[in-house]
XYZ file of C-alpha atoms in Angstrom:
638
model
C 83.684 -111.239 4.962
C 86.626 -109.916 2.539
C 89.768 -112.533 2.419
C 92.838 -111.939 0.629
C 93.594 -115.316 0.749
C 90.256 -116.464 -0.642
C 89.566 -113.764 -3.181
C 92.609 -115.181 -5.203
C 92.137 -117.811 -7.736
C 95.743 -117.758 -8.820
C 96.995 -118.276 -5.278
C 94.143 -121.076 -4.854
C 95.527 -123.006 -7.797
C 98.846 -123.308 -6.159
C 97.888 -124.515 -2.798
C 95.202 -126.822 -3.540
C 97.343 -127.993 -6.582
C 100.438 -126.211 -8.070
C 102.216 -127.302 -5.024
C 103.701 -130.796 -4.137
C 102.638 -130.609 -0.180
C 103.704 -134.364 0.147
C 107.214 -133.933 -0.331
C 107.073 -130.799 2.072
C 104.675 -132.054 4.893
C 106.755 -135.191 4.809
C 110.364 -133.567 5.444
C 108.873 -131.065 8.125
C 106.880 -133.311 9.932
C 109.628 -136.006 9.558
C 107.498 -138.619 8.268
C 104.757 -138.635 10.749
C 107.421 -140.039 13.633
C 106.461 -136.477 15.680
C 103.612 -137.760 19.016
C 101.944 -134.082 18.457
C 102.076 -133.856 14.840
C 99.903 -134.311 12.198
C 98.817 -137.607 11.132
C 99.060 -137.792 7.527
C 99.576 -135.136 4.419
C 95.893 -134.751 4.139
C 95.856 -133.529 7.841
C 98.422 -131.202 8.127
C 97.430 -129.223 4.533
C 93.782 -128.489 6.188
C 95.643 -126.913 9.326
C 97.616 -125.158 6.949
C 94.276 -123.585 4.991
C 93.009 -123.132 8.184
C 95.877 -120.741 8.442
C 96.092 -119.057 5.139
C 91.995 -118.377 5.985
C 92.768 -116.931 9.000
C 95.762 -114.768 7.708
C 93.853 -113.761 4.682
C 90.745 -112.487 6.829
C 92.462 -110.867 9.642
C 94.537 -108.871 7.160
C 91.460 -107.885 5.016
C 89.946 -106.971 8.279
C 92.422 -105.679 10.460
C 95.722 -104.295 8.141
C 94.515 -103.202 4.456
C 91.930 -100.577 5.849
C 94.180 -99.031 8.101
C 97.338 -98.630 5.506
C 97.028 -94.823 5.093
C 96.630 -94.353 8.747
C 100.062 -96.616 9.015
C 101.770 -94.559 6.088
C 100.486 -91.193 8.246
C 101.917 -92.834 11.777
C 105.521 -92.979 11.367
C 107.727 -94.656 14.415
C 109.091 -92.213 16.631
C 112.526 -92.141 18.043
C 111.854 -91.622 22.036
C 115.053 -91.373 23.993
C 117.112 -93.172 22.197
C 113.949 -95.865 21.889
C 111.628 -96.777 18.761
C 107.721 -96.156 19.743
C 105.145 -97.977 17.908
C 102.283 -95.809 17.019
C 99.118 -97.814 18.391
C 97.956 -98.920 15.120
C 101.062 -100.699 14.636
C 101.432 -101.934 17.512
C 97.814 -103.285 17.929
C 98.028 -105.139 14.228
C 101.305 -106.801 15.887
C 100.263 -107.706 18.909
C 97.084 -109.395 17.022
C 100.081 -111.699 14.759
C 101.427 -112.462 18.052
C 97.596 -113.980 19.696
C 97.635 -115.893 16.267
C 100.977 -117.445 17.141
C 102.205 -116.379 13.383
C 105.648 -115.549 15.042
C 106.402 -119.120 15.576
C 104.422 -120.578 12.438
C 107.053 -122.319 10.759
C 109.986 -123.097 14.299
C 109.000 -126.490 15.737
C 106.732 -127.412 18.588
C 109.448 -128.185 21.033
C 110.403 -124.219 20.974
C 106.602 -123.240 20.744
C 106.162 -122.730 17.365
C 103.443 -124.433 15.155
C 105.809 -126.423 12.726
C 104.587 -125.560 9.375
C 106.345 -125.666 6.255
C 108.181 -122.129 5.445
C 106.062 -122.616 1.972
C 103.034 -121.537 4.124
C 105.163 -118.723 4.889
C 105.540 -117.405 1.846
C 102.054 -117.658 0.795
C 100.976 -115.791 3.376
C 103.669 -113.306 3.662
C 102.101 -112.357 -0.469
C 98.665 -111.772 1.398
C 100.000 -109.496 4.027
C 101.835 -107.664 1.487
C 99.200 -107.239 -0.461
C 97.482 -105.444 2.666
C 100.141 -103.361 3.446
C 103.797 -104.165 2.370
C 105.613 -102.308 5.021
C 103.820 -104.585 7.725
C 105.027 -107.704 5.888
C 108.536 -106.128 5.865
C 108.837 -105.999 9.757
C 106.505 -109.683 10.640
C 109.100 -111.143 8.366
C 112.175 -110.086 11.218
C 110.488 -111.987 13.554
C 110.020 -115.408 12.763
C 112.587 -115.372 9.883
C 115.215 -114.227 12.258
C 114.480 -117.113 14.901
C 114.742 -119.640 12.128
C 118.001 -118.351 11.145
C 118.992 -118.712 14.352
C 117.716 -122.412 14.409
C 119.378 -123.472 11.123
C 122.761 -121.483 12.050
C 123.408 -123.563 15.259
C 122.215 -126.692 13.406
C 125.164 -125.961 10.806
C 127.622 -125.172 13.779
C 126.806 -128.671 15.575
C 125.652 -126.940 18.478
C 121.807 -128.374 17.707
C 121.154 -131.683 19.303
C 117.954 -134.016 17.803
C 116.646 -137.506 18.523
C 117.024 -138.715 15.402
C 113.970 -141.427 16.034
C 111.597 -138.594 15.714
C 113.220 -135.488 14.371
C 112.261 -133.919 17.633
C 114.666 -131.102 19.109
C 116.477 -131.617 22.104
C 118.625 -128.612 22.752
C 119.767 -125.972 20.518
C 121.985 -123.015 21.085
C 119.974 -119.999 20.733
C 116.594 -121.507 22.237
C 115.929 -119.154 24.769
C 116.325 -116.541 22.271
C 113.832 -118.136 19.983
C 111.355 -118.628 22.256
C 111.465 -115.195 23.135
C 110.836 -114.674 19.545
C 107.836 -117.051 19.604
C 106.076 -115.058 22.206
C 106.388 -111.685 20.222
C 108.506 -110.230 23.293
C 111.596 -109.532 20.792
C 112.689 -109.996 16.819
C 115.647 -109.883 15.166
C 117.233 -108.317 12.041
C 120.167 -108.286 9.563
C 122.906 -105.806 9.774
C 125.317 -105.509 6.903
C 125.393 -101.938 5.494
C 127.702 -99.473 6.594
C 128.703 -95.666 5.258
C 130.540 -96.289 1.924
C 130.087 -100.283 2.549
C 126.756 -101.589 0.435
C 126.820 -104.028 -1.865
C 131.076 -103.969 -1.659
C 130.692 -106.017 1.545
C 134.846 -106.752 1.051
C 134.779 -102.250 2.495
C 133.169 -103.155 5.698
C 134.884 -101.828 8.573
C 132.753 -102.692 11.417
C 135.181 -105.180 13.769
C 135.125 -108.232 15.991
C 138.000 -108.740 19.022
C 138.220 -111.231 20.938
C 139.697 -110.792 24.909
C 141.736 -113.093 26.839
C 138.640 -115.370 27.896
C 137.431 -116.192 24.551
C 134.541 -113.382 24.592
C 133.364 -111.144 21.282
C 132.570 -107.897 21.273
C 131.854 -105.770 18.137
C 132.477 -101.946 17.405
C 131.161 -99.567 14.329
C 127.921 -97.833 13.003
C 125.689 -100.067 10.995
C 123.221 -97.827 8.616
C 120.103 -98.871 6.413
C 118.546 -101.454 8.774
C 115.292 -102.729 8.398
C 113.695 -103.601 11.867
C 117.077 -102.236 13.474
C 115.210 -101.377 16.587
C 114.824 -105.154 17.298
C 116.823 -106.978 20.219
C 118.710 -109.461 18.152
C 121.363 -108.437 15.345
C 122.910 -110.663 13.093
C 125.546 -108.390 12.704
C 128.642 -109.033 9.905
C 132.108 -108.133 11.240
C 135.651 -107.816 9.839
C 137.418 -110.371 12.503
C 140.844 -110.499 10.250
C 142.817 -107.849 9.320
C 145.731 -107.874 6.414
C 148.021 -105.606 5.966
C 148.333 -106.832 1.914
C 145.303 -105.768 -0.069
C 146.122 -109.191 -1.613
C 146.147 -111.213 1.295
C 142.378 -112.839 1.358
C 141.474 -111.571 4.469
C 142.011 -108.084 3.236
C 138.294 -109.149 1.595
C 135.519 -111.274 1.995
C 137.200 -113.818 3.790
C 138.173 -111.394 6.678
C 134.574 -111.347 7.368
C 132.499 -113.395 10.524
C 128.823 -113.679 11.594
C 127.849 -112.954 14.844
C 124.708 -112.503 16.722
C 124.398 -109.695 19.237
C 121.403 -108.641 21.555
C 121.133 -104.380 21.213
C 119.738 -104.522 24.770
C 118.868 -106.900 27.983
C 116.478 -106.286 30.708
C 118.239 -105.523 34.463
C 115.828 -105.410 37.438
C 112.688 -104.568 35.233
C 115.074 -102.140 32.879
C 116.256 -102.031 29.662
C 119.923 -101.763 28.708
C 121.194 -100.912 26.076
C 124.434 -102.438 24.514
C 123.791 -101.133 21.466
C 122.692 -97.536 20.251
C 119.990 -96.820 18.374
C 121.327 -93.793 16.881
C 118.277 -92.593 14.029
C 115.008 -93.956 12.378
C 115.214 -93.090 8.663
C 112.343 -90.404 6.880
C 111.644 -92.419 4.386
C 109.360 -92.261 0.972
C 107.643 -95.300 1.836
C 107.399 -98.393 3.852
C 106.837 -95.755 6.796
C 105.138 -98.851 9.304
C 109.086 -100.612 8.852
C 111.554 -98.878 10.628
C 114.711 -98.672 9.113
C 117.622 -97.667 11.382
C 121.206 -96.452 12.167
C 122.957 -98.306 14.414
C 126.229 -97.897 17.143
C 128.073 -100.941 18.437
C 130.831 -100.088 20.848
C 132.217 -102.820 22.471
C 128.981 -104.831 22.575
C 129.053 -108.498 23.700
C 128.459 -111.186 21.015
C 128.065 -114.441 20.172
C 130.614 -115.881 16.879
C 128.491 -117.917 13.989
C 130.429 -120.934 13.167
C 133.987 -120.014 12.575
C 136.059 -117.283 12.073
C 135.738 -115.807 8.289
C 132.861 -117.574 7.896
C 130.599 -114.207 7.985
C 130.414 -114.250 3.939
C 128.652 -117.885 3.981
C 126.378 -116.947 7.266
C 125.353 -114.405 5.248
C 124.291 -115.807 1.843
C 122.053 -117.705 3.997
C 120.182 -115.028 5.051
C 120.045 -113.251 1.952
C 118.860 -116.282 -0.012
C 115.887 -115.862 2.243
C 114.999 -112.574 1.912
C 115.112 -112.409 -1.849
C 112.663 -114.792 -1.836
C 111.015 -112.785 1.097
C 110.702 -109.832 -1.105
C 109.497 -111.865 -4.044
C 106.745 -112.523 -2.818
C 106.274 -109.166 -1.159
C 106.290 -107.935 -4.698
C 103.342 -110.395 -5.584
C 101.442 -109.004 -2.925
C 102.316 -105.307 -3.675
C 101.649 -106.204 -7.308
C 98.218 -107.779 -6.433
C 97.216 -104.620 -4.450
C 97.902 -102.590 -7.072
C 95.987 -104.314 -9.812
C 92.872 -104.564 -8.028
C 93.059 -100.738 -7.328
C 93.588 -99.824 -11.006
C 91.148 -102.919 -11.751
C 88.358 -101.363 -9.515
C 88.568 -97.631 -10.670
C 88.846 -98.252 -13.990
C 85.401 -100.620 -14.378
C 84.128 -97.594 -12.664
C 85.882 -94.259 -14.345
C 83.680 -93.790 -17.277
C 85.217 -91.790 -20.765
C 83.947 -91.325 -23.765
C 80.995 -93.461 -23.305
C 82.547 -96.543 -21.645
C 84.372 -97.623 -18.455
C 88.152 -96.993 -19.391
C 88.716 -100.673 -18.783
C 87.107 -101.020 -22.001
C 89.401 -98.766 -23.626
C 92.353 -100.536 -25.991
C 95.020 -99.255 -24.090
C 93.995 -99.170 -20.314
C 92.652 -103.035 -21.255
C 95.956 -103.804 -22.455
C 98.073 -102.655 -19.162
C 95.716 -104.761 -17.412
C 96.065 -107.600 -19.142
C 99.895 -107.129 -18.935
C 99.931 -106.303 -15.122
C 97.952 -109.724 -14.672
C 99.951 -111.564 -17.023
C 103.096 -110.592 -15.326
C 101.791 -110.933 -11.350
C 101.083 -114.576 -12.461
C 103.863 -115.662 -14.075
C 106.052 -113.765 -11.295
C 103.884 -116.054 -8.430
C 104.850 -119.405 -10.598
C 108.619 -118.306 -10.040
C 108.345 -117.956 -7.008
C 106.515 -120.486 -5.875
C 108.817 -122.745 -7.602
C 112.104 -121.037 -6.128
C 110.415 -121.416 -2.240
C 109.741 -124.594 -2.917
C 113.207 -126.258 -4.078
C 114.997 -123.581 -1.323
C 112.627 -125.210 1.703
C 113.284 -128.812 0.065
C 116.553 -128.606 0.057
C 117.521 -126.961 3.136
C 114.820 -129.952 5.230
C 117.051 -132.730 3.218
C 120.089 -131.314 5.106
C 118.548 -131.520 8.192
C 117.769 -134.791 7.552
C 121.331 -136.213 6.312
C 122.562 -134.437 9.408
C 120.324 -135.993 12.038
C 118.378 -139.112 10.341
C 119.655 -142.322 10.239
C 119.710 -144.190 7.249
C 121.713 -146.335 5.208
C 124.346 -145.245 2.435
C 122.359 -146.101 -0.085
C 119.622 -143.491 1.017
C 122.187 -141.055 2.189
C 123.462 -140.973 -1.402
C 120.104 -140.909 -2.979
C 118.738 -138.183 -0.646
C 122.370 -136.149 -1.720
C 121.840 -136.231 -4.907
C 118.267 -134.893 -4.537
C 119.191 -132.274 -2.437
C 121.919 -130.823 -5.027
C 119.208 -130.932 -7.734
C 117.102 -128.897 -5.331
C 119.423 -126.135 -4.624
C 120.457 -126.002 -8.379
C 116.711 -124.876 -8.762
C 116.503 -122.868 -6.339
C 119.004 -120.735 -7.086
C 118.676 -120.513 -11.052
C 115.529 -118.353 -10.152
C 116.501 -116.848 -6.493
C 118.273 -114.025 -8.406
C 115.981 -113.965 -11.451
C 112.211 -113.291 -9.421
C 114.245 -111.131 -7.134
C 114.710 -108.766 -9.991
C 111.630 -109.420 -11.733
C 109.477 -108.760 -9.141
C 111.505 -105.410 -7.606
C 111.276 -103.927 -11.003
C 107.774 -105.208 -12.113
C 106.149 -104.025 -8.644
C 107.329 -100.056 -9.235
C 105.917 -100.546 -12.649
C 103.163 -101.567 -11.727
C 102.693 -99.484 -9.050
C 103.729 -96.559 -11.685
C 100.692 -97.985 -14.146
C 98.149 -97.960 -11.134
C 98.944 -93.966 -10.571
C 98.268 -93.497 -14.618
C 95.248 -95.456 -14.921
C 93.758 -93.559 -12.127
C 94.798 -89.900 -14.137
C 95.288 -87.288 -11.835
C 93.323 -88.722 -8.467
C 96.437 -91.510 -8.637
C 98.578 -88.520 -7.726
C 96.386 -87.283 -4.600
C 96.619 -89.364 -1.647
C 92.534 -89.746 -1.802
C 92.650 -93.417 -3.588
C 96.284 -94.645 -2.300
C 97.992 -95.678 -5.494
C 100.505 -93.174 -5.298
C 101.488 -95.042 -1.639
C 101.888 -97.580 -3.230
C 104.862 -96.398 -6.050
C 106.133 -94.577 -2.798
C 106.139 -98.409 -0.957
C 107.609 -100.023 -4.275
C 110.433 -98.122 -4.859
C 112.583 -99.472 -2.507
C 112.139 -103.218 -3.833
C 114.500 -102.599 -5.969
C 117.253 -100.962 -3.869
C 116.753 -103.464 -0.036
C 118.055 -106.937 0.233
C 120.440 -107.141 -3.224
C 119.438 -104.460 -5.578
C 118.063 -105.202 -8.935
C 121.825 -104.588 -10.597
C 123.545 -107.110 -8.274
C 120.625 -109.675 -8.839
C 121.199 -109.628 -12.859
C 125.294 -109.831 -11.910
C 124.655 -112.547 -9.763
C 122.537 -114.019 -12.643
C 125.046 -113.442 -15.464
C 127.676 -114.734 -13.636
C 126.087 -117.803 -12.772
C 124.530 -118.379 -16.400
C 128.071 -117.684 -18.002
C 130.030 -119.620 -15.636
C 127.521 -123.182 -15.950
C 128.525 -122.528 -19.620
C 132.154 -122.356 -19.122
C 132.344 -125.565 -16.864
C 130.266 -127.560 -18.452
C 130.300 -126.059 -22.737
C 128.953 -129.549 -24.351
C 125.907 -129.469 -22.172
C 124.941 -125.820 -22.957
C 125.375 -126.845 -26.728
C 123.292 -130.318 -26.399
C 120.217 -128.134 -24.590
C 120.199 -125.066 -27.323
C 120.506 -127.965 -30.147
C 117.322 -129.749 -28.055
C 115.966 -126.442 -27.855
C 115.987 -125.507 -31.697
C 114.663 -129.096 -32.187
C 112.037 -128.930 -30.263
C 110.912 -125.745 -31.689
C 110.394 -127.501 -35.014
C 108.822 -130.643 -33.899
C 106.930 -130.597 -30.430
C 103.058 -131.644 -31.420
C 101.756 -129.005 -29.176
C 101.760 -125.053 -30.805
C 102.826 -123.763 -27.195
C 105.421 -125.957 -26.452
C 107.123 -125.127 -29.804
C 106.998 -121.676 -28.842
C 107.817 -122.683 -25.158
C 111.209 -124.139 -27.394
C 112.147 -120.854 -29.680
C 111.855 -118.951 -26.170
C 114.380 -121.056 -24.949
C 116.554 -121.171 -28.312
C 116.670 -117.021 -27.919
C 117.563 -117.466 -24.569
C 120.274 -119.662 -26.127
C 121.533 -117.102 -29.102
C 121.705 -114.061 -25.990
C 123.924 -116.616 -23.902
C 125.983 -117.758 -26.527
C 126.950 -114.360 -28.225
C 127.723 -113.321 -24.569
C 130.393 -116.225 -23.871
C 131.347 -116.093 -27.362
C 131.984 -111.999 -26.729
C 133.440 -113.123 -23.494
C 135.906 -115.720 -24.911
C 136.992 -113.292 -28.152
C 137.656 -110.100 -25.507
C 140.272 -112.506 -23.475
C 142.145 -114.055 -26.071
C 142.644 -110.309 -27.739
C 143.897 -109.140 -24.420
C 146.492 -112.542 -24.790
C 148.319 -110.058 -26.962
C 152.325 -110.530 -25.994
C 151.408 -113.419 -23.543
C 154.071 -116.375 -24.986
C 151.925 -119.344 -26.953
C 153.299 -121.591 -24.473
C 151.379 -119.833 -21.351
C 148.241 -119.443 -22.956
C 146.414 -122.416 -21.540
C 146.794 -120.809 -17.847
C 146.265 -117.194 -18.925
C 142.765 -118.571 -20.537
C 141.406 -121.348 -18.480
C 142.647 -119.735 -15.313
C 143.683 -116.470 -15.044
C 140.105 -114.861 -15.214
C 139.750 -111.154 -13.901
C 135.499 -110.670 -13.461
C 135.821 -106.791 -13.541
C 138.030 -106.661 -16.708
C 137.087 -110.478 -18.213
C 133.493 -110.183 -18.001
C 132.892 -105.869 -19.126
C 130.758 -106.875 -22.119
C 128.941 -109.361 -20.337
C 127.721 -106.987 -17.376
C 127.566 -104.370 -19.543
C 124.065 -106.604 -20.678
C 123.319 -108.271 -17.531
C 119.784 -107.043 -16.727
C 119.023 -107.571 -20.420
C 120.117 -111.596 -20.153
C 118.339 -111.565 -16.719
C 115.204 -110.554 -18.519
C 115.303 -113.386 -20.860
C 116.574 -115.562 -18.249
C 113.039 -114.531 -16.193
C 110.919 -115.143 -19.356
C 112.223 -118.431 -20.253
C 111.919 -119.830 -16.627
C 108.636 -118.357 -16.425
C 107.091 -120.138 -19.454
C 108.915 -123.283 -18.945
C 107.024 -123.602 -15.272
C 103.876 -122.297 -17.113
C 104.408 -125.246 -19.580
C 104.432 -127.852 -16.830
C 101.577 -126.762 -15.614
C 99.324 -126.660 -18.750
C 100.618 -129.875 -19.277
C 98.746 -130.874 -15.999
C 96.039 -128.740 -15.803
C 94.950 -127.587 -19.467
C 93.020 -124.721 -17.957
C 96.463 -123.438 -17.375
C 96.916 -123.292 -21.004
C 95.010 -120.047 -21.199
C 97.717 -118.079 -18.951
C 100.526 -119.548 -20.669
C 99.484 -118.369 -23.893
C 99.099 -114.710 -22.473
C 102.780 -114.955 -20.887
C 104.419 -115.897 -24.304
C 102.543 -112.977 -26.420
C 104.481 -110.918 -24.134
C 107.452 -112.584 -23.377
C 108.397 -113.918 -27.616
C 108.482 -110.680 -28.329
C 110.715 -108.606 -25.457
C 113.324 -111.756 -25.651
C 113.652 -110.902 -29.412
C 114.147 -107.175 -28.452
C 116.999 -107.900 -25.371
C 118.341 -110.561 -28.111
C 119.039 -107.924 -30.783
C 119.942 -105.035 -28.071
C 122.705 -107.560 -26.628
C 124.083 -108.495 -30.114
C 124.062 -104.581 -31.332
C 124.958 -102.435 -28.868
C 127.357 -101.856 -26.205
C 131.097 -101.055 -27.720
C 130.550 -97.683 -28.057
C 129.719 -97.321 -24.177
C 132.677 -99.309 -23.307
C 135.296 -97.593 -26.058
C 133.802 -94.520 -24.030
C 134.590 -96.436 -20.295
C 137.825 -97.294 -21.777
C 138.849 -93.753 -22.733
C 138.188 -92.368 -19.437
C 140.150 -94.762 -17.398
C 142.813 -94.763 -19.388
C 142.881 -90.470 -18.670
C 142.060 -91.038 -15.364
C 145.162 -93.349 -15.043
C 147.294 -90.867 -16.580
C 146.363 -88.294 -14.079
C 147.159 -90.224 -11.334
């Protein structure tokens, strides 16, 4: 019997050893204190294969040979409700008999208490079977964990701290609901001329005499909008000074707010589904338009808070759609794997060809070294977030406290030097891809007969939903530049270590594991030296005696920073390529049949770093002379 979890040897490597389960299985299952947990590490990793077995089967079975009949079956908008075509709606109500809603929410609110790691592993194998299914699965139990963790940050979760056990937490009747696959949940930010400015969004929160929310305006662009429970951002302060920081960002609040109840056996709607988009792909997600007028809801920790709510969420879907990408990536290697052993040219299978053998070899190389990134990034996120949980409810003396603090910031540093990074790596590499898998199958790939052109259709959005690639490699930059700026003797110390290593590790691919890093170095370094030179020149008439404040304070992103985000994407390359190898690194160090793969990812990655290197150290002023010229006449015209 076919399994998508099985059938993968790279995926095997990381649960049966590329991932530390100890550290994970001991945080969720709060070290064995749980009656109706697991008993030890051993135990609760077979229930977890148990799982990843049965996910990888039923998909193989039940989802992948159906995905043209989903792509055909689009969700219909019925009187103002969404209507599952049966297909759909039998795969889902299938995830809900195996209990996958609740797999990672704890046993007290029906769930089965897994680590969100299992998650993600899974959520690659679904993907792989059809990534628009994985897209709408991940609203459900995603959404009732962010629920979960958002009252646990508000203090409205209470837990018996003797055995990590939940004892009453805000939204629980919501999440249950949730657990039993009657409802799901989904993220509302975009609105008309409101993307990825979130400081434009209009849509409001008031507040009446009694204390109650309600929010009004049109929410577009929302995947799984038809679901019951919105998290729904709202501006809740209003300034009258574009200045004043509420005019922005910090104007902003979370709140969640049920679309509909049921009255008497009825549905209600409190909130309008108002269109299901036609899209290219991903036609088994829906993704809506929304109307809130007046609709009751429930505030997210405090006022103006919406910005950090929402991060949160984000965070999670990046690495989501990571490893949606692996799974869209894996689906379409083995389709351009499979014809091409079979296609026959000139005398051979074109697999044997030079240049088909080649994209394959890339396509592999790349899906692998994107899965090690991600992997990594779920892993220090999860970590992380269960060591709050625990300095929230455990108790424990200040010695631990401060030990487990400073473990948890080293965690979340890791997790979000990559979050960004495999976000835009995988988004870019699965419509490539997807792109290759159309070539390699000639002119079949662009009839609908072997279903690689479904999935470019299905990959181009990866790049576009949940941050688009642009904003990732900002986000990337910005963090990068801005570690170098507060902390300038460190960033020296590591490329000096860097360069060092280079010369004198014992091991061929750690030295070139080293001159990676060192051109990672040279590409960061011209970029804060570029940075640096740009601000003092525009310190032109500032007194002597103010220029301490106008440099070390006074930065301006959009006008400070034009050179660096002019090359963003091409640091967040390099940024991908170094992380990449230095995880593949590790693990040949562990496991020297891992040396093999790391080999393959630096012929490719030495030489495209060297390429973004010279590209960010040659180019760019004439774009931005050309920028400069046309603001300055658009200024005039004004």
């Amino acid at each position: 019997m076919a399994n998508f979890f099985k059938d993968n040897d790279d995926l095997q490597f990381y649960f049966e050893r590329g991932i530390d389960w100890t550290r994970l299985v001991e945080l969720t299952e709060h070290d064995f204190r749980a009656p109706d947990g697991p008993g030890d590490v051993k135990e609760a990793v077979e229930l977890y294969r148990d799982i990843a077995n049965l996910v990888g089967e039923f998909v193989a079975a039940e989802v992948a040979p159906h995905a043209a009949q989903l792509d055909r079956e689009a969700v219909d908008l019925v009187d103002g409700e969404a209507v599952h075509p049966p297909r759909l709606q039998a795969i889902f109500d299938q995830i809900n008999e195996m209990e996958l809603n609740g797999l990672c929410l704890p046993r007290e609110l029906g769930g089965l208490n897994a680590p969100l790691m299992l998650y993600y592993l899974t959520s690659e194998v679904i993907g792989r079977a059809d990534v628009s299914v994985m897209a709408h699965h991940g609203f459900h139990g995603g959404m009732a964990a962010a629920m979960l963790i958002f009252s646990v940050r508000e203090g409205t979760t209470k837990v018996d701290p003797d055995n990590g056990v939940i004892l009453e937490t805000r939204f629980q009747r919501y999440i249950e609901e949730i657990v039993r696959g009657e409802a799901w949940g989904c993220m509302d930010i975009t609105e008309p001329d409101a993307g990825s400015d979130m400081a434009k969004l209009r849509c409001k929160a008031e507040q009446d005499e009694d204390g109650n929310w309600f929010v009004t305006g049109q929410k577009i662009f929302i995947t799984s909008g038809h679901g019951k429970y919105h998290f729904v951002i709202a501006r809740t302060e209003q300034a009258g000074d574009p200045d004043d920081p509420f005019a922005g960002l910090g104007g902003l609040s979370m709140f969640l707010v049920p679309a509909y109840e049921e009255r008497d056996g009825e549905r209600v709607r409190l909130a309008s589904l108002d269109r299901l988009e036609e899209k290219l792909g991903h036609h088994a997600s829906v993704t809506a338009q929304l109307s809130f007028e007046r609709s009751p809801a429930h505030l997210i920790g405090q006022r103006g808070e919406g910005f950090k709510y929402m991060l949160t969420l984000m965070n999670g879907a990046r690495l989501g759609v990571g490893f949606e990408c692996i799974g869209l990536c894996e689906a379409a290697i083995r389709l351009a794997e499979g014809y091409a052993a079979e296609r026959r040219s000139m005398g051979k299978s074109i697999d044997r060809h030079e240049m088909i053998a080649d994209y394959l070899d890339e396509m592999r190389t790349e899906v692998q070294a994107l899965r090690a990134v991600c992997v990594h990034g779920a892993y220090h996120e999860e970590v992380a977030t269960k060591i709050e949980l625990a300095l929230r409810f455990a108790d424990m003396s200040d010695t631990e406290r401060a030990q487990l603090e400073r473990e948890q910031k080293m965690h979340k540093r890791k997790a979000r030097r990559v979050t960004p990074l495999l976000k835009y790596f995988g988004a870019e590499k699965a419509v490539e891809m997807a792109r290759r898998c159309v070539q390699i199958h000639g002119g079949v790939g662009y009839t609908k007969e072997y279903g690689a052109e479904k999935l470019l259709r299905d990959a181009m959005v990866m790049p576009i939903y949940e941050g688009t690639s642009q904003i990732q490699a900002l986000m990337a930059m910005k963090d990068t530049l801005g570690a170098i700026m507060k902390n300038p003797q460190r960033f020296l110390r590591r490329g000096a270590q860097a360069r060092w290593r280079a010369m004198s590790a014992r091991d061929p691919l750690e030295r070139r594991v080293a001159k990676l890093q060192a051109t990672s170095f040279q590409a960061q370094q011209h970029l804060i030296t570029r940075t640096a030179t740009d601000k003092m020149r525009g310190l032109k008439g500032v007194a002597m005696t103010s220029w301490p404040d106008a440099f070390l304070k006074n930065w301006n992103p959009k006008r400070d920073f034009r050179f660096a985000m002019l090359h963003a994407e091409r640091l967040t390359k390099i940024l991908f390529d170094e992380a990449a190898a230095e995880l593949l690194l590790a693990q040949a160090q562990a496991h020297p049949e891992r040396r093999e793969l790391l080999e393959r990812w630096l012929d490719r990655a030495e030489t495209r770093a060297r390429f973004m290197l010279d590209e960010i150290q040659t180019t760019g002023d004439r774009l931005l002379s050309t920028l400069d010229e046309t603001e300055t006449a658009a200024d005039a015209a004004e």
